[in-house]
Coordinates of C-alpha atoms and ligand atoms in Angstrom, one line a residue:
M203 CA 29.5 -3.0 -95.9
S204 CA 29.8 -1.9 -92.1
D205 CA 33.9 -1.9 -91.0
S206 CA 35.2 -4.4 -93.7
T207 CA 38.1 -3.5 -96.1
Q208 CA 39.2 -5.0 -99.0
D209 CA 42.5 -5.9 -96.9
T210 CA 41.4 -6.4 -93.7
V211 CA 39.7 -9.9 -92.2
L212 CA 37.7 -9.3 -89.4
I213 CA 37.7 -11.5 -86.1
F214 CA 34.6 -12.7 -85.3
D215 CA 35.2 -14.4 -82.0
T216 CA 32.8 -17.2 -80.7
T217 CA 34.2 -18.8 -77.9
L218 CA 31.8 -17.8 -75.7
R219 CA 28.6 -19.2 -78.0
D220 CA 30.4 -22.2 -80.2
G221 CA 32.9 -22.6 -77.2
E222 CA 30.7 -22.5 -74.2
Q223 CA 28.5 -25.2 -76.3
S224 CA 31.7 -28.3 -75.8
P225 CA 30.3 -30.1 -73.0
G226 CA 32.0 -29.4 -70.0
A227 CA 33.3 -26.0 -71.2
T228 CA 30.8 -24.2 -68.5
L229 CA 31.9 -20.8 -67.7
N230 CA 30.1 -18.6 -65.0
V231 CA 29.0 -15.1 -66.1
E232 CA 32.2 -13.0 -64.0
E233 CA 34.5 -15.5 -66.1
K234 CA 32.4 -14.8 -69.3
L235 CA 32.7 -11.3 -68.6
E236 CA 36.7 -11.4 -68.0
I237 CA 36.9 -12.9 -71.1
A238 CA 34.5 -10.8 -73.4
R239 CA 37.6 -8.1 -71.7
Q240 CA 40.6 -10.0 -72.8
L241 CA 38.7 -10.7 -76.1
S242 CA 38.8 -6.8 -76.5
R243 CA 42.4 -6.2 -75.2
L244 CA 43.1 -9.1 -78.4
G245 CA 41.5 -6.6 -80.7
V246 CA 38.2 -8.9 -81.8
D247 CA 36.3 -7.3 -84.0
I248 CA 33.5 -9.1 -83.2
C249 CA 32.1 -10.8 -80.0
E250 CA 29.6 -13.5 -80.5
A251 CA 28.5 -12.8 -76.2
G252 CA 25.8 -16.4 -76.4
F253 CA 23.0 -17.6 -77.1
P254 CA 20.5 -15.9 -74.9
I255 CA 17.2 -17.7 -75.6
A256 CA 19.0 -20.7 -74.0
S257 CA 19.0 -19.8 -70.5
P258 CA 18.4 -17.0 -68.0
G259 CA 22.0 -17.5 -67.7
D260 CA 23.1 -17.1 -70.9
F261 CA 20.8 -13.7 -71.5
E262 CA 22.5 -12.4 -68.2
A263 CA 25.9 -13.2 -69.3
V264 CA 24.8 -11.4 -73.0
R265 CA 23.5 -8.7 -71.4
R266 CA 26.1 -7.7 -69.0
I267 CA 29.1 -8.5 -71.6
A268 CA 26.9 -5.9 -73.8
E269 CA 26.3 -3.1 -71.3
E270 CA 30.0 -3.5 -69.5
V271 CA 32.3 -4.9 -72.1
G272 CA 30.6 -3.5 -75.3
P273 CA 32.1 -0.2 -74.4
L274 CA 35.7 -0.4 -74.4
T275 CA 37.6 0.8 -76.6
D276 CA 41.5 0.2 -74.5
G277 CA 44.0 -0.9 -76.5
R278 CA 42.2 -1.2 -79.5
K279 CA 43.9 -0.8 -83.0
T280 CA 40.6 0.3 -84.6
G281 CA 40.0 2.5 -81.8
Q282 CA 35.9 1.1 -81.8
P283 CA 34.9 -1.1 -79.6
M284 CA 33.9 -4.4 -80.0
V285 CA 30.7 -5.0 -81.8
I286 CA 28.7 -7.6 -79.3
A287 CA 26.5 -10.6 -81.3
G288 CA 23.9 -12.4 -80.0
L289 CA 22.4 -15.8 -81.8
A290 CA 19.1 -16.5 -82.6
R291 CA 17.2 -19.1 -84.0
A292 CA 15.0 -17.8 -87.3
S293 CA 12.4 -17.3 -85.0
E294 CA 10.9 -14.0 -84.0
V295 CA 10.6 -15.0 -80.3
D296 CA 14.5 -15.9 -80.5
I297 CA 15.5 -13.0 -82.2
Q298 CA 13.5 -10.5 -80.0
R299 CA 15.5 -12.5 -76.7
A300 CA 19.2 -11.8 -78.7
Y301 CA 17.9 -7.8 -79.7
D302 CA 17.2 -7.4 -76.0
A303 CA 20.4 -9.1 -74.7
V304 CA 22.9 -7.3 -77.3
K305 CA 20.9 -3.8 -77.6
A306 CA 22.9 -1.9 -74.7
A307 CA 26.5 -2.4 -76.8
P308 CA 27.4 0.4 -78.5
R309 CA 27.6 -1.4 -81.7
H310 CA 25.6 -4.7 -81.6
R311 CA 24.5 -7.5 -84.1
I312 CA 22.4 -10.6 -84.1
H313 CA 22.8 -13.6 -85.8
T314 CA 20.5 -15.5 -86.7
F315 CA 20.5 -19.2 -88.8
L316 CA 18.7 -21.8 -90.4
A317 CA 19.5 -24.9 -91.3
T318 CA 19.5 -25.3 -95.4
S319 CA 21.1 -29.1 -96.0
D320 CA 18.5 -31.7 -97.0
I321 CA 19.0 -33.6 -94.6
H322 CA 18.4 -30.9 -92.3
L323 CA 15.0 -30.0 -93.8
Q324 CA 13.7 -33.2 -93.7
Y325 CA 14.7 -34.7 -90.6
K326 CA 15.4 -31.8 -87.7
L327 CA 13.3 -29.1 -89.0
K328 CA 10.4 -30.9 -91.3
I329 CA 9.9 -28.3 -93.5
D330 CA 10.5 -28.3 -97.6
R331 CA 12.7 -25.9 -99.3
E332 CA 10.2 -22.8 -100.2
E333 CA 9.5 -22.8 -96.5
C334 CA 13.2 -22.4 -95.7
I335 CA 13.6 -19.5 -98.1
E336 CA 10.1 -18.3 -96.7
Q337 CA 11.5 -18.5 -93.1
A338 CA 15.1 -17.2 -93.0
A339 CA 13.6 -14.0 -94.7
T340 CA 11.3 -13.3 -92.5
A341 CA 13.7 -13.8 -89.7
V342 CA 16.5 -11.3 -91.4
R343 CA 13.6 -8.9 -92.0
F344 CA 12.2 -9.0 -88.5
A345 CA 15.9 -8.8 -87.1
R346 CA 16.4 -5.6 -89.4
S347 CA 13.7 -4.3 -88.1
L348 CA 15.4 -4.5 -84.8
C349 CA 19.0 -3.3 -85.8
D350 CA 21.3 -2.6 -88.5
D351 CA 24.1 -5.1 -88.2
V352 CA 22.6 -8.6 -89.2
E353 CA 24.3 -11.9 -90.0
F354 CA 22.7 -14.9 -91.7
S355 CA 24.3 -18.4 -91.6
P356 CA 22.9 -20.9 -93.7
E357 CA 24.0 -23.7 -91.0
D358 CA 25.0 -26.9 -93.1
A359 CA 25.9 -25.1 -95.7
G360 CA 29.1 -27.1 -95.9
R361 CA 26.6 -29.9 -96.8
S362 CA 24.1 -28.0 -98.8
D363 CA 22.9 -27.8 -102.8
P364 CA 25.3 -24.5 -103.3
Q365 CA 22.4 -23.2 -106.3
F366 CA 19.6 -23.9 -103.4
L367 CA 21.9 -21.6 -101.3
V368 CA 22.2 -18.9 -104.0
Q369 CA 17.9 -18.6 -103.1
V370 CA 18.1 -18.4 -99.9
L371 CA 21.0 -16.2 -99.3
T372 CA 19.7 -13.9 -102.6
E373 CA 16.4 -13.2 -100.4
V374 CA 18.0 -12.8 -96.8
I375 CA 20.0 -10.3 -98.4
K376 CA 17.1 -8.5 -100.1
A377 CA 15.7 -9.0 -96.8
G378 CA 18.6 -6.9 -94.7
A379 CA 21.2 -9.4 -94.3
T380 CA 24.6 -7.3 -93.4
T381 CA 27.1 -10.6 -93.2
I382 CA 26.6 -14.1 -94.6
N383 CA 28.1 -16.3 -92.6
V384 CA 29.2 -20.0 -94.9
P385 CA 29.2 -22.7 -91.9
D386 CA 30.6 -25.7 -92.1
T387 CA 28.7 -27.4 -89.1
V388 CA 29.9 -30.6 -89.2
G389 CA 33.6 -30.2 -90.5
Y390 CA 32.7 -31.9 -93.8
T391 CA 34.5 -30.5 -96.0
T392 CA 38.0 -30.2 -97.7
P393 CA 39.9 -26.9 -98.6
D394 CA 39.3 -26.8 -102.3
E395 CA 35.3 -28.0 -102.1
F396 CA 34.8 -25.0 -99.5
G397 CA 37.2 -22.4 -101.3
W398 CA 35.3 -22.7 -104.2
L399 CA 31.5 -22.4 -102.5
V400 CA 32.7 -19.8 -100.7
G401 CA 34.0 -18.6 -104.8
Y402 CA 30.5 -19.1 -106.4
L403 CA 28.0 -18.4 -103.7
R404 CA 29.9 -14.7 -104.2
E405 CA 30.1 -15.1 -108.3
N406 CA 26.2 -16.2 -108.0
V407 CA 24.6 -14.1 -105.5
P408 CA 23.1 -10.6 -106.8
D409 CA 24.7 -8.0 -104.4
A410 CA 26.8 -10.1 -103.3
D411 CA 29.4 -6.9 -102.9
K412 CA 27.3 -5.4 -100.4
V413 CA 27.6 -8.1 -97.8
V414 CA 30.9 -8.9 -95.6
W415 CA 31.2 -12.6 -97.1
S416 CA 32.3 -15.3 -93.4
V417 CA 33.0 -18.3 -92.7
H418 CA 32.7 -20.6 -89.8
C419 CA 34.5 -24.2 -89.4
H420 CA 34.2 -27.2 -87.3
N421 CA 37.1 -29.0 -86.9
D422 CA 35.6 -32.8 -87.2
L423 CA 38.6 -34.0 -89.7
G424 CA 41.3 -31.2 -88.2
L425 CA 40.4 -29.5 -91.5
A426 CA 38.4 -25.9 -89.7
T427 CA 41.8 -23.8 -90.1
A428 CA 42.6 -25.2 -94.0
N429 CA 39.0 -24.4 -94.7
T430 CA 38.8 -21.3 -93.5
L431 CA 42.0 -20.0 -95.0
A432 CA 41.0 -21.4 -98.4
A433 CA 37.9 -19.2 -98.1
V434 CA 39.7 -16.6 -97.2
K435 CA 42.1 -16.7 -100.2
N436 CA 38.4 -16.9 -101.8
G437 CA 37.5 -13.7 -100.6
A438 CA 35.9 -14.4 -97.3
R439 CA 36.6 -11.5 -94.9
Q440 CA 35.0 -12.3 -91.7
V441 CA 36.3 -15.8 -90.2
E442 CA 34.8 -17.2 -86.8
V443 CA 37.0 -18.6 -84.5
T444 CA 37.0 -19.6 -81.3
I445 CA 40.4 -19.0 -78.6
N446 CA 42.3 -22.5 -78.5
G447 CA 40.0 -24.0 -81.0
I448 CA 37.5 -25.1 -78.6
G449 CA 33.9 -25.7 -79.8
E450 CA 31.1 -28.5 -80.5
R451 CA 32.5 -31.5 -80.9
A452 CA 36.4 -31.6 -82.6
G453 CA 36.2 -28.0 -81.9
N454 CA 35.8 -24.5 -84.4
T455 CA 38.9 -22.8 -86.1
S456 CA 41.2 -21.7 -84.0
L457 CA 41.9 -17.7 -83.7
E458 CA 45.5 -18.0 -82.7
E459 CA 46.2 -20.2 -85.6
V460 CA 44.1 -17.9 -88.5
V461 CA 45.7 -15.1 -87.2
M462 CA 49.0 -16.8 -86.9
A463 CA 48.9 -17.5 -90.4
V464 CA 47.5 -14.2 -92.1
Q465 CA 50.2 -12.3 -89.9
T466 CA 53.5 -14.9 -90.6
R467 CA 52.4 -15.9 -94.2
K468 CA 51.6 -12.1 -95.5
N469 CA 53.3 -12.7 -98.5
F470 CA 50.6 -15.0 -99.4
F471 CA 47.6 -13.7 -97.9
D472 CA 48.3 -9.9 -98.6
L473 CA 46.1 -9.2 -95.8
A474 CA 45.6 -8.1 -91.9
T475 CA 44.0 -8.3 -89.1
N476 CA 43.0 -5.7 -86.0
I477 CA 44.8 -8.3 -83.7
D478 CA 46.9 -7.6 -81.3
S479 CA 49.0 -11.0 -81.2
T480 CA 50.9 -10.3 -78.6
Q481 CA 47.9 -11.2 -76.2
I482 CA 47.1 -14.2 -77.2
M483 CA 49.2 -16.2 -75.0
R484 CA 47.1 -14.5 -72.3
A485 CA 44.0 -15.2 -74.0
S486 CA 44.7 -18.9 -74.4
Q487 CA 45.5 -19.6 -70.5
M488 CA 42.5 -17.8 -69.6
V489 CA 40.4 -19.5 -71.8
S490 CA 41.9 -22.9 -70.9
A491 CA 41.7 -22.5 -67.3
Y492 CA 38.1 -21.3 -67.0
T493 CA 36.9 -24.2 -68.9
G494 CA 39.2 -26.7 -67.6
M495 CA 40.3 -27.9 -71.3
A496 CA 43.9 -28.3 -70.7
V497 CA 45.4 -27.3 -74.1
Q498 CA 48.0 -30.0 -75.9
P499 CA 51.3 -29.7 -75.8
N500 CA 51.7 -29.7 -79.5
K501 CA 48.5 -27.5 -80.2
A502 CA 50.0 -24.8 -82.7
I503 CA 50.8 -21.3 -81.6
V504 CA 49.5 -21.9 -78.0
G505 CA 51.0 -25.4 -77.0
A506 CA 53.6 -25.6 -74.4
N507 CA 56.0 -27.1 -76.8
A508 CA 55.0 -24.8 -79.8
F509 CA 58.4 -23.1 -79.5
A510 CA 60.5 -25.3 -77.6
H511 CA 63.5 -26.9 -79.5
E512 CA 64.8 -30.5 -78.7
A513 CA 67.0 -32.1 -81.5
G514 CA 70.3 -30.9 -81.5
I515 CA 70.6 -29.9 -85.0
H516 CA 67.7 -27.8 -84.3
Q517 CA 69.4 -26.2 -81.6
H518 CA 72.3 -25.7 -83.3
G519 CA 70.5 -23.9 -86.0
M520 CA 68.8 -22.0 -83.6
L521 CA 71.7 -20.5 -82.2
Q522 CA 73.6 -19.5 -85.3
H523 CA 70.2 -17.9 -86.5
H524 CA 66.4 -18.0 -84.9
Q525 CA 64.7 -18.4 -88.4
T526 CA 66.3 -21.8 -89.5
Y527 CA 64.1 -22.9 -87.3
E528 CA 61.3 -20.7 -86.2
I529 CA 59.1 -19.0 -88.3
M530 CA 57.4 -17.1 -85.5
R531 CA 59.2 -15.4 -83.0
P532 CA 57.7 -15.9 -78.8
E533 CA 57.5 -12.8 -78.4
S534 CA 54.8 -12.0 -81.0
V535 CA 52.4 -13.7 -79.3
G536 CA 53.4 -13.3 -75.8
L537 CA 55.3 -15.3 -74.6
N538 CA 58.3 -13.2 -73.6
A539 CA 61.6 -15.0 -74.5
S540 CA 63.4 -12.8 -71.8
R541 CA 65.7 -14.7 -69.1
L542 CA 65.7 -11.5 -66.7
V543 CA 65.7 -14.3 -63.5
L544 CA 63.3 -13.5 -60.6
G545 CA 63.3 -15.3 -57.8
K546 CA 63.5 -14.9 -54.1
H547 CA 65.2 -11.9 -53.9
S548 CA 64.0 -9.8 -56.6
G549 CA 61.7 -7.2 -54.9
K550 CA 57.8 -6.3 -55.3
H551 CA 59.1 -3.9 -58.7
A552 CA 60.9 -6.5 -60.7
F553 CA 57.8 -9.5 -60.0
D554 CA 55.2 -6.0 -61.3
A555 CA 57.6 -5.1 -64.0
R556 CA 57.5 -8.7 -65.4
L557 CA 53.9 -9.3 -64.7
R558 CA 53.2 -6.3 -67.0
E559 CA 55.9 -7.1 -69.7
L560 CA 53.4 -10.7 -69.7
G561 CA 51.1 -8.4 -70.6
Y562 CA 49.2 -8.9 -67.3
D563 CA 47.1 -5.5 -66.4
L564 CA 46.1 -5.8 -62.9
D565 CA 44.7 -3.7 -60.4
K566 CA 46.4 -3.0 -57.2
D567 CA 44.9 -5.4 -55.2
E568 CA 45.2 -8.0 -57.8
L569 CA 49.2 -6.8 -57.9
R570 CA 49.4 -7.4 -54.0
Q571 CA 47.5 -10.7 -54.2
A572 CA 50.2 -12.1 -57.6
V573 CA 53.1 -10.4 -55.9
N574 CA 52.8 -12.1 -52.5
R575 CA 51.7 -15.1 -54.2
L576 CA 54.8 -14.9 -56.3
K577 CA 57.1 -14.3 -53.2
R578 CA 56.1 -17.5 -51.9
L579 CA 56.7 -19.2 -54.2
A580 CA 60.2 -18.2 -54.7
D581 CA 60.7 -19.4 -51.0
K582 CA 60.2 -22.5 -52.2
K583 CA 61.5 -22.5 -56.2
K584 CA 65.0 -21.5 -57.1
V585 CA 63.9 -19.7 -60.0
I586 CA 60.7 -18.2 -61.3
T587 CA 59.8 -18.2 -64.9
D588 CA 57.6 -17.4 -66.5
A589 CA 55.1 -20.6 -67.1
D590 CA 55.1 -20.2 -63.1
I591 CA 54.2 -16.6 -62.9
R592 CA 51.1 -17.5 -65.8
A593 CA 50.3 -20.3 -63.5
V594 CA 50.2 -18.4 -60.6
I595 CA 47.9 -16.0 -62.1
A596 CA 45.9 -18.6 -63.4
D597 CA 45.1 -19.6 -59.6
E598 CA 45.3 -16.8 -57.6
L599 CA 43.0 -14.8 -59.4
Y600 CA 41.1 -16.7 -62.5
Q601 CA 39.4 -18.5 -60.1
P602 CA 35.5 -18.3 -59.6
H603 CA 33.6 -16.5 -56.1
E604 CA 34.9 -18.4 -53.3
T605 CA 31.9 -19.4 -51.2
W606 CA 34.0 -22.0 -50.0
K607 CA 37.9 -21.2 -49.0
L608 CA 40.7 -23.7 -48.7
N609 CA 42.8 -22.8 -45.4
H610 CA 44.8 -25.8 -44.5
I611 CA 45.0 -29.4 -45.5
Q612 CA 47.3 -32.1 -43.6
V613 CA 47.6 -35.4 -44.9
S614 CA 49.1 -38.7 -43.9
C615 CA 50.1 -41.3 -46.3
G616 CA 52.4 -44.3 -47.0
D617 CA 51.8 -47.7 -48.7
H618 CA 51.3 -49.2 -45.0
S619 CA 48.9 -46.5 -43.8
I620 CA 45.8 -45.5 -44.5
P621 CA 45.7 -42.1 -46.3
T622 CA 44.1 -39.6 -43.5
A623 CA 43.3 -35.7 -44.5
T624 CA 42.6 -33.4 -42.1
V625 CA 40.7 -29.8 -43.9
S626 CA 40.0 -26.3 -43.0
L627 CA 37.7 -24.4 -44.9
T628 CA 36.0 -21.0 -44.8
G629 CA 32.5 -21.0 -45.6
P630 CA 30.3 -18.6 -47.1
D631 CA 29.4 -17.4 -43.2
G632 CA 33.0 -16.6 -42.9
L633 CA 33.1 -19.1 -40.2
E634 CA 36.1 -22.1 -40.0
Y635 CA 34.9 -25.4 -40.5
R636 CA 37.0 -28.6 -40.0
D637 CA 37.0 -31.9 -40.7
A638 CA 38.8 -35.1 -41.6
A639 CA 38.4 -38.5 -43.5
L640 CA 40.2 -41.7 -44.5
G641 CA 40.2 -42.5 -48.3
T642 CA 41.8 -44.9 -50.7
G643 CA 45.0 -42.0 -51.7
P644 CA 45.6 -38.8 -50.4
V645 CA 43.3 -36.9 -52.8
D646 CA 40.7 -39.1 -52.1
A647 CA 41.0 -38.5 -48.4
I648 CA 41.0 -34.8 -49.4
Y649 CA 38.1 -34.5 -51.0
Q650 CA 36.2 -37.0 -48.7
A651 CA 37.0 -34.4 -46.0
I652 CA 36.2 -31.1 -48.0
N653 CA 32.5 -33.1 -49.4
R654 CA 31.9 -33.7 -45.5
I655 CA 32.3 -30.0 -45.0
V656 CA 30.8 -28.9 -47.7
G657 CA 27.6 -31.2 -48.5
V658 CA 27.1 -31.1 -52.0
P659 CA 27.6 -34.6 -53.5
T660 CA 29.8 -34.8 -56.6
K661 CA 31.1 -37.0 -59.2
L662 CA 34.8 -36.7 -60.2
T663 CA 34.7 -37.5 -64.1
E664 CA 38.2 -35.9 -65.0
F665 CA 41.8 -35.3 -63.0
S666 CA 44.8 -34.2 -64.7
L667 CA 48.3 -32.9 -63.2
T668 CA 50.9 -31.6 -65.2
A669 CA 54.2 -29.8 -64.3
V670 CA 54.3 -26.2 -64.7
T671 CA 58.3 -26.1 -65.3
E672 CA 61.1 -29.3 -65.3
G673 CA 62.6 -30.0 -61.8
L674 CA 62.3 -31.6 -58.5
D675 CA 60.9 -28.2 -57.6
A676 CA 58.6 -27.4 -60.2
Q677 CA 55.0 -26.6 -59.5
A678 CA 52.2 -28.5 -60.3
E679 CA 48.5 -27.4 -62.0
T680 CA 45.9 -29.9 -61.4
T681 CA 42.5 -29.5 -63.6
I682 CA 39.6 -31.7 -62.5
R683 CA 35.7 -32.1 -63.6
I684 CA 33.0 -32.5 -61.4
E685 CA 29.2 -33.3 -62.0
Q686 CA 26.7 -33.1 -59.6
D687 CA 25.7 -36.3 -58.0
N688 CA 22.5 -35.9 -56.4
G689 CA 20.9 -39.0 -57.7
E690 CA 19.0 -37.4 -59.9
V691 CA 20.2 -37.2 -64.3
N692 CA 21.2 -33.5 -63.8
M693 CA 20.9 -32.6 -68.4
V694 CA 20.7 -29.5 -70.0
V695 CA 19.5 -29.8 -73.7
N696 CA 21.3 -27.3 -76.0
P697 CA 19.0 -25.8 -78.4
Q698 CA 21.1 -25.2 -81.7
T699 CA 21.4 -28.8 -82.1
G700 CA 19.3 -29.9 -79.6
N701 CA 21.8 -32.8 -78.0
A702 CA 21.2 -33.2 -74.1
F703 CA 24.4 -33.0 -72.1
V704 CA 25.3 -33.3 -68.6
R705 CA 26.6 -30.0 -67.1
S706 CA 30.5 -30.8 -65.8
Y707 CA 32.3 -27.9 -63.9
S708 CA 36.1 -27.8 -63.8
G709 CA 38.4 -26.3 -61.7
H710 CA 42.2 -25.7 -61.6
G711 CA 44.7 -25.3 -59.0
A712 CA 48.8 -24.3 -58.5
S713 CA 51.2 -25.5 -56.1
T714 CA 54.8 -27.0 -55.4
D715 CA 52.6 -30.0 -53.5
I716 CA 50.6 -31.8 -55.4
V717 CA 48.2 -32.7 -52.8
V718 CA 47.3 -28.7 -52.5
A719 CA 47.4 -28.1 -56.5
S720 CA 44.7 -31.0 -55.9
A721 CA 42.7 -30.0 -52.7
R722 CA 42.5 -26.3 -54.5
A723 CA 41.3 -27.2 -58.1
Y724 CA 38.8 -29.3 -56.0
V725 CA 37.9 -26.1 -54.1
S726 CA 37.1 -24.2 -57.1
A727 CA 35.3 -26.6 -59.0
L728 CA 32.9 -26.6 -56.0
N729 CA 32.3 -23.2 -55.6
K730 CA 31.3 -23.0 -59.8
L731 CA 28.9 -25.7 -58.9
I732 CA 27.5 -24.0 -55.8
A733 CA 27.3 -20.8 -58.0
A734 CA 25.6 -22.3 -61.0
Q735 CA 23.3 -23.8 -58.5
E736 CA 22.9 -20.6 -57.2
E737 CA 22.2 -19.0 -60.5
V738 CA 19.7 -21.5 -61.7
G739 CA 17.7 -20.7 -58.5
H740 CA 18.1 -17.3 -59.0
H741 CA 17.2 -17.0 -62.3
S742 CA 14.1 -19.4 -62.5
A743 CA 12.4 -17.2 -60.0
A744 CA 13.2 -13.9 -61.8
V745 CA 13.0 -14.3 -65.5
E746 CA 10.8 -16.0 -67.5
I747 CA 11.1 -16.5 -71.4
S748 CA 7.9 -16.1 -72.9
G749 CA 6.8 -18.4 -75.9
Ligands
KIV875 O1 28.3 -24.6 -86.6 C1 27.3 -23.7 -87.2 O2 26.7 -24.1 -88.0 C2 27.1 -22.7 -86.2 C3 25.8 -21.8 -86.5 C4 25.2 -21.5 -85.3 C5 27.2 -20.4 -87.4 O3 27.6 -22.9 -85.0
ZN876 ZN1 29.3 -23.8 -84.9

């Protein structure tokens, strides 16, 4: 039992693997590195950085995270760096590939999995139970020959025969597994059942006390957090989670919900985590901005309304004593409730101090960029709130590499005119390009004009616009999703599930002008699409997966 103590629940974050598997949540390497750095600051114990066999791009991202983020210890309660894990099916080729990707991290892990439910054995793997035991044990043995830290997951454990699970897990522990993860792959179980299953396995698998017991739940019935916590009550000491609960289908257990439940209900769980919960909002915002997956306003812990009190009776109670209607302080998740007003007359130092209070640790250039943008915003908007600051940071700093840069747009529209847009962009060669187009509305006209310049055909599949704060001078935040539209079907296959899906690219932008916010979002999505195309071209020439 390497790091675990009885009173600590290890946090295994799989945002960059299971989270990124959610269709549409495509992240580029730079974004993955930035998220991994934030996970490290957050205090995550194990970071599952990807599925290295899935594609050369995935391999490269895991390798760079292992090398660049693997050694970091800044701000971590434990003083130890994160363990960097790579996922592998139960085959030598996958396991070797995962090991090659993670080995540069001072602390690394191979996570291998094989389905154990009869339905998966019969229809997906087409093997019988004996073959399953043999394949699982052989895979773990091979993984242990490369690395001391090996996790095994019996995929679809939630629908597997518990007695058969005991047989499989007995053999994989003998083969050297150090963590046993019990996944409810399809989110089928209920808290009582799942908690019982974990307790049953811990009681019946020989040498159960020599491994860390982990759980990995999906949210198909909205029970992922409840199932995870029931398992914790039954002895699980590692939980597999994602930021904002993103993941396959309805998602995975959300990190913030489990961490805050354990922290807020200490009297019930009597456990701790190594997480610095004040970094939660920043992680949530970063993941939402990079994946283009908006957080629903009523989402527990990180939703925009999670700490808002609307009803008069609640507000009255809050004014008397905050604990009347508040079980967690907003500050504990990094939402600073201080009402220090920033505006046009605030100096650079005031903005700088506020950014630091909000947990942004920016370098000199980033700070200059952020403060300049905030001061420009203060010319248009009377009061700069924390939400404005977060939107500006997401727009200004959490952006993909700018192959194309938006300089200016000009739009004319109205109920008796044809919407017309003129756009100026700086291209990859540093030159300025201008064009104009007509559209069905102002946003369409801008997108048409940008298309004429960039020449990459796209299809817009999602468009959402929200106000960051109340008031007529509020900033708008636009999130969009595009797909390549080159007449081909651009399908990608998820090697875990075998499902094919269309790659899409998200973009986000913020401005007090909704048309500018929309244009920024489109250029950001286009830059992602172009970078992904370049990455595919580059890697297919440079790296080849054997086997
Ligand atoms: O849901 C699942 O079963 C998984 C495994 C690979 C752990 O993601
Ligand atoms: Zn999963």
